[in-house]
XYZ file of C-alpha atoms in Angstrom:
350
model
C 289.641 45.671 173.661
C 287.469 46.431 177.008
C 284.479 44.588 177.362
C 281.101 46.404 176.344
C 279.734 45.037 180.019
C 280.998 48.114 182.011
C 281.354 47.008 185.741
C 283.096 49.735 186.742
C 280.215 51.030 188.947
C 280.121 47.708 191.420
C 281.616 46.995 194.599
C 283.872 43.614 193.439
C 284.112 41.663 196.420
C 283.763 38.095 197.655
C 280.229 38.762 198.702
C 279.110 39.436 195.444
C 275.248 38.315 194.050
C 275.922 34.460 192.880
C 272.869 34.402 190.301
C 271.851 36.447 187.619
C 268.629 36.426 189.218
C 270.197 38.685 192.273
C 271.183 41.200 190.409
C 269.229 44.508 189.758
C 269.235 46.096 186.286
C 267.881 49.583 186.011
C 264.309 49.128 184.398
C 264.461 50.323 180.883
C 261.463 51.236 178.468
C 259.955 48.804 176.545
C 258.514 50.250 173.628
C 254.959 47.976 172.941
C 253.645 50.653 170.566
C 255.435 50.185 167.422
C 252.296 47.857 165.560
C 249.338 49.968 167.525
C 250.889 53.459 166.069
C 252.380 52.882 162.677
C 250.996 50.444 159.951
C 254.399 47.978 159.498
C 254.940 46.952 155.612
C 257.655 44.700 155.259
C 259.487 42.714 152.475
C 260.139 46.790 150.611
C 263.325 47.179 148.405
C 264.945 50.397 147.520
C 263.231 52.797 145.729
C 259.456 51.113 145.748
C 256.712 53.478 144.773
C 254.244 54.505 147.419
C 251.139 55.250 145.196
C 248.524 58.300 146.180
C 245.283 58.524 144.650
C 243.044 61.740 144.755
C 239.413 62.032 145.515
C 237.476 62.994 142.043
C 235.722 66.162 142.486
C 231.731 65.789 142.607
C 231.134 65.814 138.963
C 227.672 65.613 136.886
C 226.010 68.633 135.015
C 222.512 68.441 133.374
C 223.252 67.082 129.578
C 222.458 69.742 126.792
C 222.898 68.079 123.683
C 224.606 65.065 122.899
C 228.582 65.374 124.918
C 228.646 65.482 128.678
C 231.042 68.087 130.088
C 234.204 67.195 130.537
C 235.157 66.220 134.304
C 238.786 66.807 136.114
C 241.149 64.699 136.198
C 242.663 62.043 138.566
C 245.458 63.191 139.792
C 247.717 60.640 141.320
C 251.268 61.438 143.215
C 254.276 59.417 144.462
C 256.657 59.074 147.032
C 259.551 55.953 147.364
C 260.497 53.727 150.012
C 264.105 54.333 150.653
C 264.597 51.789 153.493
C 268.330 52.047 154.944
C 270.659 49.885 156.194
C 271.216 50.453 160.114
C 273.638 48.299 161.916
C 275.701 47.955 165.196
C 278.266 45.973 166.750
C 279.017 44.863 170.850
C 282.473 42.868 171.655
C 283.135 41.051 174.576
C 286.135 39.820 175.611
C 286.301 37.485 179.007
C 289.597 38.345 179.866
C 288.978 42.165 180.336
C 286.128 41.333 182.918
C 286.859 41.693 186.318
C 286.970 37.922 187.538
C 285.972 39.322 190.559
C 282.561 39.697 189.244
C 280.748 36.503 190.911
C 277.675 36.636 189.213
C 278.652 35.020 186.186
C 279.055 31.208 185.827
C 283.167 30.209 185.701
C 284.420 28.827 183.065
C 285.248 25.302 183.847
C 288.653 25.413 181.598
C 290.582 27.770 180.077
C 290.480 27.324 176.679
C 287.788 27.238 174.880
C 285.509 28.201 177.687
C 286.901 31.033 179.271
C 287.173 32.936 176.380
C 283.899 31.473 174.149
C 280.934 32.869 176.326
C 278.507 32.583 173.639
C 275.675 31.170 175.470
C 277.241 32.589 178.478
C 274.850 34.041 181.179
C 276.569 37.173 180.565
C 276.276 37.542 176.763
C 272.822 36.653 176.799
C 272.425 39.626 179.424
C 273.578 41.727 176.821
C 271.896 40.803 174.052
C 268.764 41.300 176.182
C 269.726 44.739 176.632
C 270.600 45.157 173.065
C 267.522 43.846 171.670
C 265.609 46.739 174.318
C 268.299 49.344 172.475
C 267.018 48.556 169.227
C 263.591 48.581 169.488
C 264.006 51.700 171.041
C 266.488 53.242 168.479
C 263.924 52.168 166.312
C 261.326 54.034 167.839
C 263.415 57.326 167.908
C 264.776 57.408 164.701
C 261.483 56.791 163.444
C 259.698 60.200 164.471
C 263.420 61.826 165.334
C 265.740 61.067 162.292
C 266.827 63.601 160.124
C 269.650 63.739 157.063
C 270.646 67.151 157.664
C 271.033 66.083 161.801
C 273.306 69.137 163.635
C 272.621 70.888 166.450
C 270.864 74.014 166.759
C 270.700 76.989 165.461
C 271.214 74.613 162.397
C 269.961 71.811 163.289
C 267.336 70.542 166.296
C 269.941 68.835 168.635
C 271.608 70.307 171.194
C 273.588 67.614 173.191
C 277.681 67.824 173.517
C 279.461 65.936 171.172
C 276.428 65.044 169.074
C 276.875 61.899 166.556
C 274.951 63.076 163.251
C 275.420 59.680 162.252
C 273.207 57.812 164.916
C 270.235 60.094 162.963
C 271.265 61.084 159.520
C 269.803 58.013 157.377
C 266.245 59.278 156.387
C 264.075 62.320 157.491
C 262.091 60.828 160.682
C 257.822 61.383 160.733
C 258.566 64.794 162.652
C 260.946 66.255 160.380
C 258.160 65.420 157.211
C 255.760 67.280 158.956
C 257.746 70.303 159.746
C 258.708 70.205 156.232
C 255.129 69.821 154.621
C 253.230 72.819 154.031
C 250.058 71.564 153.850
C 249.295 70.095 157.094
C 247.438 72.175 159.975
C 249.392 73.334 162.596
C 248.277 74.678 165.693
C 251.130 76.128 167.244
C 251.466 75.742 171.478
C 252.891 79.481 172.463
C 254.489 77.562 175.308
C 256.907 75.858 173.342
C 258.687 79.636 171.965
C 259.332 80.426 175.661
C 262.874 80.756 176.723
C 263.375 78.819 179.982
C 262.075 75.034 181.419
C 259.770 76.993 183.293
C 258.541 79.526 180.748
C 257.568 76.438 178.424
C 255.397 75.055 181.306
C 251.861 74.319 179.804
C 249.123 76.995 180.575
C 246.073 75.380 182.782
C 244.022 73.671 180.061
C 245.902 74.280 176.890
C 245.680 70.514 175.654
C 241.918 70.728 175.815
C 242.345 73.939 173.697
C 244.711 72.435 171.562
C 242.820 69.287 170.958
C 239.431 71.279 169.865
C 241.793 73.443 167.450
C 243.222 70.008 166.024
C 239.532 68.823 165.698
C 238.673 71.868 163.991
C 240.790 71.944 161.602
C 240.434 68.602 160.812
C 239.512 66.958 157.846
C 236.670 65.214 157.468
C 237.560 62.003 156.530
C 240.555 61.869 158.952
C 237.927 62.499 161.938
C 235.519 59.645 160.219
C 238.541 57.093 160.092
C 237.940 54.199 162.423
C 241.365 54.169 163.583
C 241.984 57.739 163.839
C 244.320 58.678 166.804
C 245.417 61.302 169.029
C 249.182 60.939 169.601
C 250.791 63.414 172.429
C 253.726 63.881 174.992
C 253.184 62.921 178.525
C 253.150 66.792 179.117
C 250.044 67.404 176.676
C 248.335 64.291 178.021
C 248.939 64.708 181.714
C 247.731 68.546 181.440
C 244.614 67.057 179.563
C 244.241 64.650 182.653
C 244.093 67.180 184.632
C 241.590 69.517 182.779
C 239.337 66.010 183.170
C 239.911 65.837 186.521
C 238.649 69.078 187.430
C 235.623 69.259 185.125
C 234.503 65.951 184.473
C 235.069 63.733 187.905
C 236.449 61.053 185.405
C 232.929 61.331 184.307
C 233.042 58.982 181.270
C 236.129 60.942 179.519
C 238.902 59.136 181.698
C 239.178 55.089 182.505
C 241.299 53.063 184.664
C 242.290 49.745 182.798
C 242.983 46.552 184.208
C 246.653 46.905 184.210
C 245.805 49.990 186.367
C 246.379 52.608 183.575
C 244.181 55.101 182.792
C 242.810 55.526 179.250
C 241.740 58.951 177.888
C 239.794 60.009 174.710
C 238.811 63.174 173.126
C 235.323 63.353 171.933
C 235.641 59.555 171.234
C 239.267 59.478 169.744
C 241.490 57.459 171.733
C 244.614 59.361 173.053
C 247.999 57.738 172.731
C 251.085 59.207 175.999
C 254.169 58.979 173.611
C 256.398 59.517 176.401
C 259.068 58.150 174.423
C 259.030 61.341 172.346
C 259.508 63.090 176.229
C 262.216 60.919 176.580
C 264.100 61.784 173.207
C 263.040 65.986 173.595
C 264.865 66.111 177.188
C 267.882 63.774 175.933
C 269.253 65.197 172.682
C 267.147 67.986 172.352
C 267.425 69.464 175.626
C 270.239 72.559 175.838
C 269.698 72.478 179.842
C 268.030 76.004 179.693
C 265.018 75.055 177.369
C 263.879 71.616 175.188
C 263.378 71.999 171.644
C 259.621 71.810 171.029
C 258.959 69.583 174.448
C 254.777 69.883 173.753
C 253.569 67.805 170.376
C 250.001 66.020 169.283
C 249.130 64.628 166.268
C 246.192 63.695 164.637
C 246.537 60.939 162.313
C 246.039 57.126 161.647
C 248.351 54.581 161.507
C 248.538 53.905 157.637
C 249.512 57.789 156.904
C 252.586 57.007 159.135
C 253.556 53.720 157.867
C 257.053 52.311 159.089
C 258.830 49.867 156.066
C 261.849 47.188 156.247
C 263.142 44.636 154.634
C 261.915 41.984 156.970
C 260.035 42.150 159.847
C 262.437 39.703 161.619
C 264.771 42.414 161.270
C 263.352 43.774 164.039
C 264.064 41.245 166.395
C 267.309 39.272 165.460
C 270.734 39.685 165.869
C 274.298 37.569 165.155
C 276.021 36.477 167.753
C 279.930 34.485 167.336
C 283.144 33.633 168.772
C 286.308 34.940 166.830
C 288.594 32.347 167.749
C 291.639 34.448 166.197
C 290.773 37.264 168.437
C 289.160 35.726 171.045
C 286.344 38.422 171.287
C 282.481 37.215 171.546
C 281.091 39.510 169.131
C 277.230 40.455 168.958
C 275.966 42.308 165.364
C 272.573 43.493 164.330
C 271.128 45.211 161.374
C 267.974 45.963 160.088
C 266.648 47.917 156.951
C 264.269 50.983 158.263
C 262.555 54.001 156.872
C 259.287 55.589 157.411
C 257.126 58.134 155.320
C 254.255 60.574 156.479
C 251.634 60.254 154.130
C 248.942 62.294 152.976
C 248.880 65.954 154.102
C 244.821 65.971 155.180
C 245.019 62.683 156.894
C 247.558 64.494 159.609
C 246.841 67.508 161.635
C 249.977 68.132 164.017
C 250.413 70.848 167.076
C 253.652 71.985 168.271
């Protein structure tokens, strides 16, 4: 069994990095957004009811005799929390890596240390890097899931040798909203066009895009305290720059502490969700054009709500020695599903 820490790509040689602390990993994205975009409702079982109530009509006529007219009815509707069982599994075996590889602490004896690494500088490198993998898995199944997952012209995948089964366990936020009827689209031309450079946003189209969102806007979405704009980096850095040019960061645009700038849209704060960029131009990317790379919504966190079991299962993970097989062995699993909400509380733009 090879070990799941692939050192295939360094130069093995006496000179090697001595610390952990030496060595240079790649710098991965850390999802931070998960609480700020979605509502999180934990402790859900299988097949719990998801109540909607409807607004009464304005009711009240002028009474002519002695029985008021009759009024319409509430009309309530339902949809189920079907959280799923997701799960994964790393082994790691000390013999298959390279001893060569300095950077590691040597066992002091061979048996049980060379083989038992649990605690190991190594295996806690990994589960590091696992624990960034499923957050964001998380995050991508989330808004990119979908049970009937193929690629196209079936499906909305494109890569070689696509794995159905890393998305197949529920219908992600995106593929609800496709599928929903009832929420306003405004649809970016752009993304129809048949080459990377043809889908290229047009000078100004998120500030079009945004006022067509806002129009067609409900109400009480737009009145909703924690109403949201959620875009790709391509929609928000092509509303940057229609700032730039008009407004001279004149109150629209603001640099944060952390040296980030924060945008809004006639006071609704705007949310980069690069990590749907980064999902669009990995699986859904068929090197000649990406599969809808240009998306905003307009929504609020509780019409995108996010369920599991536990929300520990978001951040913990098994970790053993198999003293038959002498293979450190690193498990997680979590229950996840998420539901899009009420049709007038989203508008969307793809």
């Amino acid at each position: 069994m090879a070990s799941k820490i692939d050192v295939s790509a360094l130069s093995l040689n006496a000179k090697e990095a001595e610390s952990v602390s030496e060595a240079v990993f790649e710098k991965m994205f850390v999802d931070t957004q998960l609480a700020q975009i979605h509502d999180i409702v934990t402790g859900v079982s299988m097949k719990e009811q998801i109540v909607f109530i409807a607004n009464l009509a304005i009711g009240g006529e002028a009474l002519t005799g002695c029985t008021p007219a009759e009024q319409d009815t509430l009309v309530l509707t339902e949809k189920f929390w079907e959280p799923v069982l997701i799960a994964g599994r790393f082994k790691h075996c000390a013999a298959d890596l390279n001893q060569l590889l300095k950077i590691f602490r040597r066992a002091q004896k061979a048996t049980p240390d060379f083989f038992d690494r649990i605690g190991s500088e190594e295996i806690s490198i990994l589960v590091a890097r696992i624990i960034d993998a499923v957050m964001r898995s998380i995050n991508a199944k989330i808004w990119f899931a979908a049970k009937n997952a193929a690629v196209q012209p079936g499906g909305d995948f494109t890569i070689v040798g696509f794995n159905a089964g890393l998305w197949d366990q529920f219908d992600g936020l995106f593929e609800q909203i496709f599928a929903d009827s009832a929420v306003k689209v405004t649809v970016i031309s752009e993304n129809a066009n048949a080459t990377f450079a043809l889908q290229a946003l047009a000078a100004d189209k998120a500030l079009t895009t945004f006022r067509s969102m806002y129009a067609d806007a409900d109400t009480r979405l737009l009145q909703d305290p924690d109403v949201q704009l959620l875009v790709t980096r391509t929609m928000w850095e092509n509303y940057l720059v229609s700032t730039e040019d008009k407004e001279f960061n004149g109150g629209i645009t603001r640099r944060l502490d952390n040296g980030q700038i924060s945008m809004d849209f006639r006071s609704i704060p705007i949310v980069m969700m690069d990590s749907w960029d980064r999902n669009i131009d990995e699986f859904q990317n068929d090197l000649t054009v990406h599969v809808l790379p240009h998306r905003a919504l307009l929504t609020v966190p509780s019409n995108i709500p996010v369920a599991t079991l536990s929300e520990s299962d978001f951040d913990t993970m098994d970790s053993f020695y198999d003293r038959t097989d002498k293979q450190n062995i690193v498990d997680y699993a979590y229950f996840l599903d998420a539901k899009h909400g009420e049709s007038y509380l989203t508008v969307a733009a793809y």
